[in-house]
Short mmCIF file of C-alpha atoms in Angstrom, two decimals:
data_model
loop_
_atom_site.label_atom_id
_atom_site.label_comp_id
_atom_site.label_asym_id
_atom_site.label_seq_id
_atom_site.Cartn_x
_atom_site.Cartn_y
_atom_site.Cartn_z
CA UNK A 1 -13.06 -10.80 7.87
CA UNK A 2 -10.23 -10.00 10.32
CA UNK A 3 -7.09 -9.05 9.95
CA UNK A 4 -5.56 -12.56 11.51
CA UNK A 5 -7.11 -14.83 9.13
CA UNK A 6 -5.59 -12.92 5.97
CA UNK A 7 -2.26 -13.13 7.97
CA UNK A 8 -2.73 -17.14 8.90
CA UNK A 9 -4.12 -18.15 5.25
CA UNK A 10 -0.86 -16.10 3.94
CA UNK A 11 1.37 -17.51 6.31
CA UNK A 12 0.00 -21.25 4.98
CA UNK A 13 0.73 -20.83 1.60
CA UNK A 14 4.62 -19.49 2.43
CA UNK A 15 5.43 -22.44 5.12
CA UNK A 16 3.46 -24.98 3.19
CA UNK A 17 1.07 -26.54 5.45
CA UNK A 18 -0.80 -25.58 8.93
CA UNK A 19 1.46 -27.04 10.98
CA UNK A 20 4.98 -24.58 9.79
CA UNK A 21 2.91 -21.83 9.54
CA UNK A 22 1.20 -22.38 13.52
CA UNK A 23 5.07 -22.83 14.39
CA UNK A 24 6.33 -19.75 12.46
CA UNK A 25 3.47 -17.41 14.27
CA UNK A 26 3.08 -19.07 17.50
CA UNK A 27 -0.34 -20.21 17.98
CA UNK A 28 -2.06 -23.63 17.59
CA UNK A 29 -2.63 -25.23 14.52
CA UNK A 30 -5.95 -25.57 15.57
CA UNK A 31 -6.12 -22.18 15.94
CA UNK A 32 -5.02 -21.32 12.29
CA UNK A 33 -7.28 -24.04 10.66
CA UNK A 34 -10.52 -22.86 12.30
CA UNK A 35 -9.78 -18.90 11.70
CA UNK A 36 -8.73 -19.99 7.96
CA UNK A 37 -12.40 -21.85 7.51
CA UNK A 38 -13.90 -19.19 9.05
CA UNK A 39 -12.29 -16.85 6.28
CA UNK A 40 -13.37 -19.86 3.59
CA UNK A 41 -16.72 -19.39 5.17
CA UNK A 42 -17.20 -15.64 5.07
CA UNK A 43 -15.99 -15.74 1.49
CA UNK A 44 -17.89 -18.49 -0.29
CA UNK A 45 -15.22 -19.90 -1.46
CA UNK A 46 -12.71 -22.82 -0.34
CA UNK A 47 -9.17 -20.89 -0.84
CA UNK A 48 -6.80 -24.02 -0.01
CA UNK A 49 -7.06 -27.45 -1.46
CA UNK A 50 -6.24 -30.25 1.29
CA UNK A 51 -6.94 -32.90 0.11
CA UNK A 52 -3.50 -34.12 -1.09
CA UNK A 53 -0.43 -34.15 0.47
CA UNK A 54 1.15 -31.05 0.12
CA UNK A 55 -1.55 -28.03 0.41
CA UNK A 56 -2.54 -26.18 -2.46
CA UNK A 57 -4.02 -22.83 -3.33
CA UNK A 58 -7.42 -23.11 -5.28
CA UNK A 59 -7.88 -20.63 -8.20
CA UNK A 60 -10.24 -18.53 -5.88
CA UNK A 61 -7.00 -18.56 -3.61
CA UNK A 62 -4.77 -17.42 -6.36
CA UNK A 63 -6.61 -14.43 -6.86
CA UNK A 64 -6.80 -13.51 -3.33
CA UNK A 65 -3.46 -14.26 -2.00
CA UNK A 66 -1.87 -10.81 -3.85
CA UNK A 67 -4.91 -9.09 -2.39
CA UNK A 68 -4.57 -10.55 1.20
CA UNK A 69 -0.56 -9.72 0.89
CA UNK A 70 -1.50 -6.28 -0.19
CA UNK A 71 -4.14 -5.78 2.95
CA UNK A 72 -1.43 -7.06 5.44
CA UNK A 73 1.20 -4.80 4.06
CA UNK A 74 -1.15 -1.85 4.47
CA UNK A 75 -2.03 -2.38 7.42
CA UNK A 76 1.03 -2.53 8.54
CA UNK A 77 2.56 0.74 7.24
CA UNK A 78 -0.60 2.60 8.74
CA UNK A 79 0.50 1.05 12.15
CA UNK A 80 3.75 2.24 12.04
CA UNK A 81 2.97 5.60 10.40
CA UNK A 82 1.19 6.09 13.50
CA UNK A 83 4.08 4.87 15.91
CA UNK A 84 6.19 7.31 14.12
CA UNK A 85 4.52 10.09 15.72
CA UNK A 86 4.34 8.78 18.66
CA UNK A 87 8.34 8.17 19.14
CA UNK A 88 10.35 9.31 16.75
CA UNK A 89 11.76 6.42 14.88
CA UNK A 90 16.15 6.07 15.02
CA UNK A 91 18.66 4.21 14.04
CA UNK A 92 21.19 2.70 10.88
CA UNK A 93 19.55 0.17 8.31
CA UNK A 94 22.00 -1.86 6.49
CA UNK A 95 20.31 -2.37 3.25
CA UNK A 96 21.32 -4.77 0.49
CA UNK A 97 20.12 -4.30 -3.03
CA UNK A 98 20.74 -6.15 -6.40
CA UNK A 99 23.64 -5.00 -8.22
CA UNK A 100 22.46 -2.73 -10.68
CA UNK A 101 19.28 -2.13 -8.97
CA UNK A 102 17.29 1.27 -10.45
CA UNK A 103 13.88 0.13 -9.87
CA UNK A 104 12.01 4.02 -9.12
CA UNK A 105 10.17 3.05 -6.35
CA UNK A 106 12.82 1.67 -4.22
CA UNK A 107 15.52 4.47 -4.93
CA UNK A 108 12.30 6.64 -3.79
CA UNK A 109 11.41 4.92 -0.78
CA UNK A 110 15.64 5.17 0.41
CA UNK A 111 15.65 9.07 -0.41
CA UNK A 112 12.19 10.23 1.06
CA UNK A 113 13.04 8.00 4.25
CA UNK A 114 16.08 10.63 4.99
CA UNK A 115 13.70 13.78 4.18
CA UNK A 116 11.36 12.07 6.73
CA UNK A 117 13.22 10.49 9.16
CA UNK A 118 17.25 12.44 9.43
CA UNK A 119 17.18 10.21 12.24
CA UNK A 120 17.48 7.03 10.33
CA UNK A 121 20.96 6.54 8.71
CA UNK A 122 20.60 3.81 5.42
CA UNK A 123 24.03 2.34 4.51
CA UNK A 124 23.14 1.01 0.89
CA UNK A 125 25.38 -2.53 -0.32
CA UNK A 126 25.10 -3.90 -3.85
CA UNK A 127 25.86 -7.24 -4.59
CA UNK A 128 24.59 -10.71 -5.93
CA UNK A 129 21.38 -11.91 -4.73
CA UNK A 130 22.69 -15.38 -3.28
CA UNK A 131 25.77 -13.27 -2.01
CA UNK A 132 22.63 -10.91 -0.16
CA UNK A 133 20.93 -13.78 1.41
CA UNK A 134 23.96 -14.95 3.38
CA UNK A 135 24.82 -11.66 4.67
CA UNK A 136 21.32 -11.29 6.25
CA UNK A 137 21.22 -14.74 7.59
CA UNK A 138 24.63 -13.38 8.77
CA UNK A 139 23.45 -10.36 10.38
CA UNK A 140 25.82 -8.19 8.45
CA UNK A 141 22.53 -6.70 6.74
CA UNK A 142 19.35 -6.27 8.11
CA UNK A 143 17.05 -6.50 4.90
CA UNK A 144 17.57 -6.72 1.07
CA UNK A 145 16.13 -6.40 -2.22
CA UNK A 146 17.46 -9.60 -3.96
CA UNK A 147 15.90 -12.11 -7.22
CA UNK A 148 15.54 -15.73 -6.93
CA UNK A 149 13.79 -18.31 -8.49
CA UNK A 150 11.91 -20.69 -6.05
CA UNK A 151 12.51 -20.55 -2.57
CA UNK A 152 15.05 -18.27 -0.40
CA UNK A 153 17.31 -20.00 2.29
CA UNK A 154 16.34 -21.44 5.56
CA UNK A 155 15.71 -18.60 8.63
CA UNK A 156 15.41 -15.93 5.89
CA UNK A 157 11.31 -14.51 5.21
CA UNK A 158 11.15 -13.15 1.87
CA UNK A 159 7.95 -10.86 1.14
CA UNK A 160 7.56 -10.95 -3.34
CA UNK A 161 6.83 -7.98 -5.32
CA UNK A 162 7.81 -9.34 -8.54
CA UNK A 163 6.93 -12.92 -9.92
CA UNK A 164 7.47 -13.06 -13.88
CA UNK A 165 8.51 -15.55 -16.27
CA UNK A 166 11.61 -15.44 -18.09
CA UNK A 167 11.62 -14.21 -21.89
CA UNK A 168 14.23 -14.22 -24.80
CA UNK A 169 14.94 -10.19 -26.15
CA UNK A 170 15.42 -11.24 -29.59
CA UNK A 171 16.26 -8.34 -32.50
CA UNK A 172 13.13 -7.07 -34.79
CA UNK A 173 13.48 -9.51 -37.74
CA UNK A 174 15.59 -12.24 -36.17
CA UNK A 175 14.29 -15.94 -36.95
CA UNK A 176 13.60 -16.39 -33.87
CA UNK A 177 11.03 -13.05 -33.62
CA UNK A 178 7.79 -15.08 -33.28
CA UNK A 179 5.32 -15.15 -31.05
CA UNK A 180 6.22 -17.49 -28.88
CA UNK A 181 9.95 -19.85 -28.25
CA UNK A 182 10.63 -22.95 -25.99
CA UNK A 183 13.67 -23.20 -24.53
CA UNK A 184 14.91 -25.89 -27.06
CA UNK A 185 14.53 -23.11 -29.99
CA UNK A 186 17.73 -21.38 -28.54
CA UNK A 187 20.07 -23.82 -29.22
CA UNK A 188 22.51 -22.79 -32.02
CA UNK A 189 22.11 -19.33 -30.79
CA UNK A 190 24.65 -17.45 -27.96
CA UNK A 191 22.67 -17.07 -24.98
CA UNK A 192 23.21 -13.81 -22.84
CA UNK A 193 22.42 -13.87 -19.22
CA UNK A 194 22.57 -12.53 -15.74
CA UNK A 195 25.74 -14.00 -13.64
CA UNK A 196 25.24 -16.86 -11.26
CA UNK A 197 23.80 -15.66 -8.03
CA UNK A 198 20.66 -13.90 -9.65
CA UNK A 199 17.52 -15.38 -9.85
CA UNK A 200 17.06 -14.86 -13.78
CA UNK A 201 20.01 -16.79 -14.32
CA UNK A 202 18.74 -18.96 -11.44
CA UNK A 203 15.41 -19.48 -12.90
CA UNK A 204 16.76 -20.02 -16.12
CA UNK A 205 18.76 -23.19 -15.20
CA UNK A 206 16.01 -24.60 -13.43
CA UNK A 207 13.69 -24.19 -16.01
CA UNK A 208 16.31 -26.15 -18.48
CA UNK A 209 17.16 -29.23 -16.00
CA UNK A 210 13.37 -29.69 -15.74
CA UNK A 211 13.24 -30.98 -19.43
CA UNK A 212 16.57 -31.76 -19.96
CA UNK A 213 18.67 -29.47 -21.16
CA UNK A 214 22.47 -28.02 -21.04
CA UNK A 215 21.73 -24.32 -19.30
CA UNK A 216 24.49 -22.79 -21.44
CA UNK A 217 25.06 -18.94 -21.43
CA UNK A 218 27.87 -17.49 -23.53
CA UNK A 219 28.35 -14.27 -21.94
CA UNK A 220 27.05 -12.98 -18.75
CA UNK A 221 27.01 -9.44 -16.70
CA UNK A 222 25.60 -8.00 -13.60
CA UNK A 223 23.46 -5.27 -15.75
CA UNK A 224 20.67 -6.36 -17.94
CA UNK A 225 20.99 -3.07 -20.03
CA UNK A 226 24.70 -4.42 -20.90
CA UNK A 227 23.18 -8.15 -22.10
CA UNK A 228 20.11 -5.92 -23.70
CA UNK A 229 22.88 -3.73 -25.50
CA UNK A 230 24.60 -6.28 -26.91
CA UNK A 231 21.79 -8.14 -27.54
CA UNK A 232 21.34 -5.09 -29.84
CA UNK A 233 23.92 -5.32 -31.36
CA UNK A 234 23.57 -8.96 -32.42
CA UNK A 235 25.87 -10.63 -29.86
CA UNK A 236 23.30 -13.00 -28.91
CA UNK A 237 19.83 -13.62 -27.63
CA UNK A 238 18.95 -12.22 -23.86
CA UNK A 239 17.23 -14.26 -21.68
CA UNK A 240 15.30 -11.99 -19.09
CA UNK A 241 12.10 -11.44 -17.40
CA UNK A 242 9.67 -9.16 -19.28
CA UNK A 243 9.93 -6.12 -17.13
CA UNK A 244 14.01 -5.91 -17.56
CA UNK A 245 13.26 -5.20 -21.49
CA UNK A 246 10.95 -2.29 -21.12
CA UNK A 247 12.33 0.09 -23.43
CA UNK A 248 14.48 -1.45 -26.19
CA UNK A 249 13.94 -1.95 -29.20
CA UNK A 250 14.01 -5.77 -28.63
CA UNK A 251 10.91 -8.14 -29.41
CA UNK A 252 10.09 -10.08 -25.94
CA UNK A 253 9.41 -13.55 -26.71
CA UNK A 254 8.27 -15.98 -23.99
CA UNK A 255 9.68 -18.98 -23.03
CA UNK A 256 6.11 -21.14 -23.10
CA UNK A 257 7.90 -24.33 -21.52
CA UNK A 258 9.81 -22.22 -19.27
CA UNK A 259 8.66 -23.28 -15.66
CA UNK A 260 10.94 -21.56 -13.04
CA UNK A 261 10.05 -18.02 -12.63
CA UNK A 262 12.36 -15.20 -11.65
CA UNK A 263 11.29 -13.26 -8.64
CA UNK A 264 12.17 -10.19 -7.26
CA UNK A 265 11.41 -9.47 -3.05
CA UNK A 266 12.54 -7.90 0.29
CA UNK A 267 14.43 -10.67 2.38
CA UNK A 268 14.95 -10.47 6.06
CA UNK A 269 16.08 -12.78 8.97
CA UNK A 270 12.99 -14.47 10.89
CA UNK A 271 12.69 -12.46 14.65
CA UNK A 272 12.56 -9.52 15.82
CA UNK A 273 13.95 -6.33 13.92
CA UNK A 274 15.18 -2.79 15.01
CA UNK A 275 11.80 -0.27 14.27
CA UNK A 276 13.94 1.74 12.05
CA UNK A 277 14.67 -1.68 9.64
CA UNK A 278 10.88 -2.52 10.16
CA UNK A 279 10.08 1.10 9.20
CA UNK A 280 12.12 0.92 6.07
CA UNK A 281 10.69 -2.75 5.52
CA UNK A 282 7.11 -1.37 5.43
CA UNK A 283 7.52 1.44 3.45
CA UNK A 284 10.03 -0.58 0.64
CA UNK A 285 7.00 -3.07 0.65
CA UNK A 286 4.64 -0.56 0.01
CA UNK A 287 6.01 1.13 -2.72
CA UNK A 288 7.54 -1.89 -4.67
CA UNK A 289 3.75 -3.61 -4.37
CA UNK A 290 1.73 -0.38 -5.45
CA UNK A 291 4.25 0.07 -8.17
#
């Protein structure tokens, strides 16, 4: 198994077919099909399914893609760990994060990088994941921390660390405090939400065109704790991913015929980057994935 073949098989499933990814990484398509069999081949088992139109991961594929995401990421922090002592590694990272962002392992990754490297300045901007993607497509910021649901815009590569459904934070004892909802149950009740922009709220509306309904929210904020707060206090019912409610004293309830899920990942422009936004790429990636 070589390095190449994870990247190549990885690079398939987030272009689509053979012939984006061979374009994206510039080498044949031939090239990529036969080091991709080869993998199939070393494995024992067939990891994409081609035989209709669009390609397809197999379930043996689903279970390895994390994995193979996880080797390339890796493998690329021990490269540059090793660069770093060869040339010391300078320069300013504009960084954009969600707004009200407090996930551990990224504010960790931001403060050991200036113990590690004083060299490397990190100017930190907050703002609404849609807002995010068109400053890096922009140039104004080099990488960024945004949620979506389904696929980020054109020229931008997005690398996932978090892929969850969305869930409905419900007070102990409500009605709806079962063990399960569809999205249909929540109508009568006021629906809390993430602002337009974010990819809960994002995923959320998809998830209600696909069978039909009216994606209503009542009241919206930037913060999940405020819509978990006042979710609390009986304002309404919060519709979240799982990992936003760790903590309350809300039930999470999923949303079975939810489809859409929310994502959370690192966005950057396709190309070339400076080493010091590459550094803090690697290490962000590292942290958010292990965590």
């Amino acid at each position: 198994m070589e390095m190449h073949q994870l990247r190549y098989f990885a690079a398939i499933v987030d272009e689509g077919s053979f012939t984006a990814a061979a374009r994206r990484l510039h080498v044949s398509q031939s090239g990529i099909s036969t080091q991709v069999a080869k993998l199939e081949s070393e494995l024992g088992q067939q990891l994409l399914d081609r035989s209709g139109r669009q390609i397809r991961l197999t379930p043996a594929g689903e279970a390895v893609l994390p994995l193979a995401k996880n080797a390339l990421a890796t493998f690329e922090a021990i490269k540059h760990t090793a660069a770093e002592f060869a040339d010391a590694v300078r320069g300013r990272v504009r960084l954009g994060m969600i707004m009200g962002c407090s996930i551990p392992a990224f504010l960790d990754t931001i403060a050991d990088l200036g113990r590690t490297h004083p060299g490397i300045e990190v100017s930190l901007h907050e703002g609404y994941s849609d807002d995010l993607q068109t400053q890096v497509l922009a140039g104004s910021l080099d990488l960024a921390l945004i949620g979506y649901a389904g696929s980020v815009a054109p020229g931008l590569e997005a690398s996932t660390v978090i892929d969850e459904p969305i869930t409905a934070a419900v007070p102990a004892g409500h009605p709806l405090d079962r063990p399960d909802l569809r999205l249909g149950d929540l109508r009568g009740e006021k629906i809390l939400c993430l602002s337009p922009g974010t990819g809960i709220r994002a995923a959320y509306e998809d998830s209600c065109h696909r069978i039909g309904l009216d994606p209503r929210v009542d009241i919206d904020a930037s913060s999940p704790a405020t819509l978990l707060r006042l979710a609390e206090r009986g304002a309404g019912i919060a519709v979240l991913s799982a990992s936003s409610t760790e903590g309350t004293g809300l039930r999470t309830v999923p949303l079975a015929n939810a489809a859409t899920h929310a994502r959370l990942g690192l966005i950057t422009r396709r190309g070339q980057h400076s080493p010091a936004a590459q550094l803090l790429r690697t290490r962000l990636l590292a942290a958010l994935q292990a965590g």
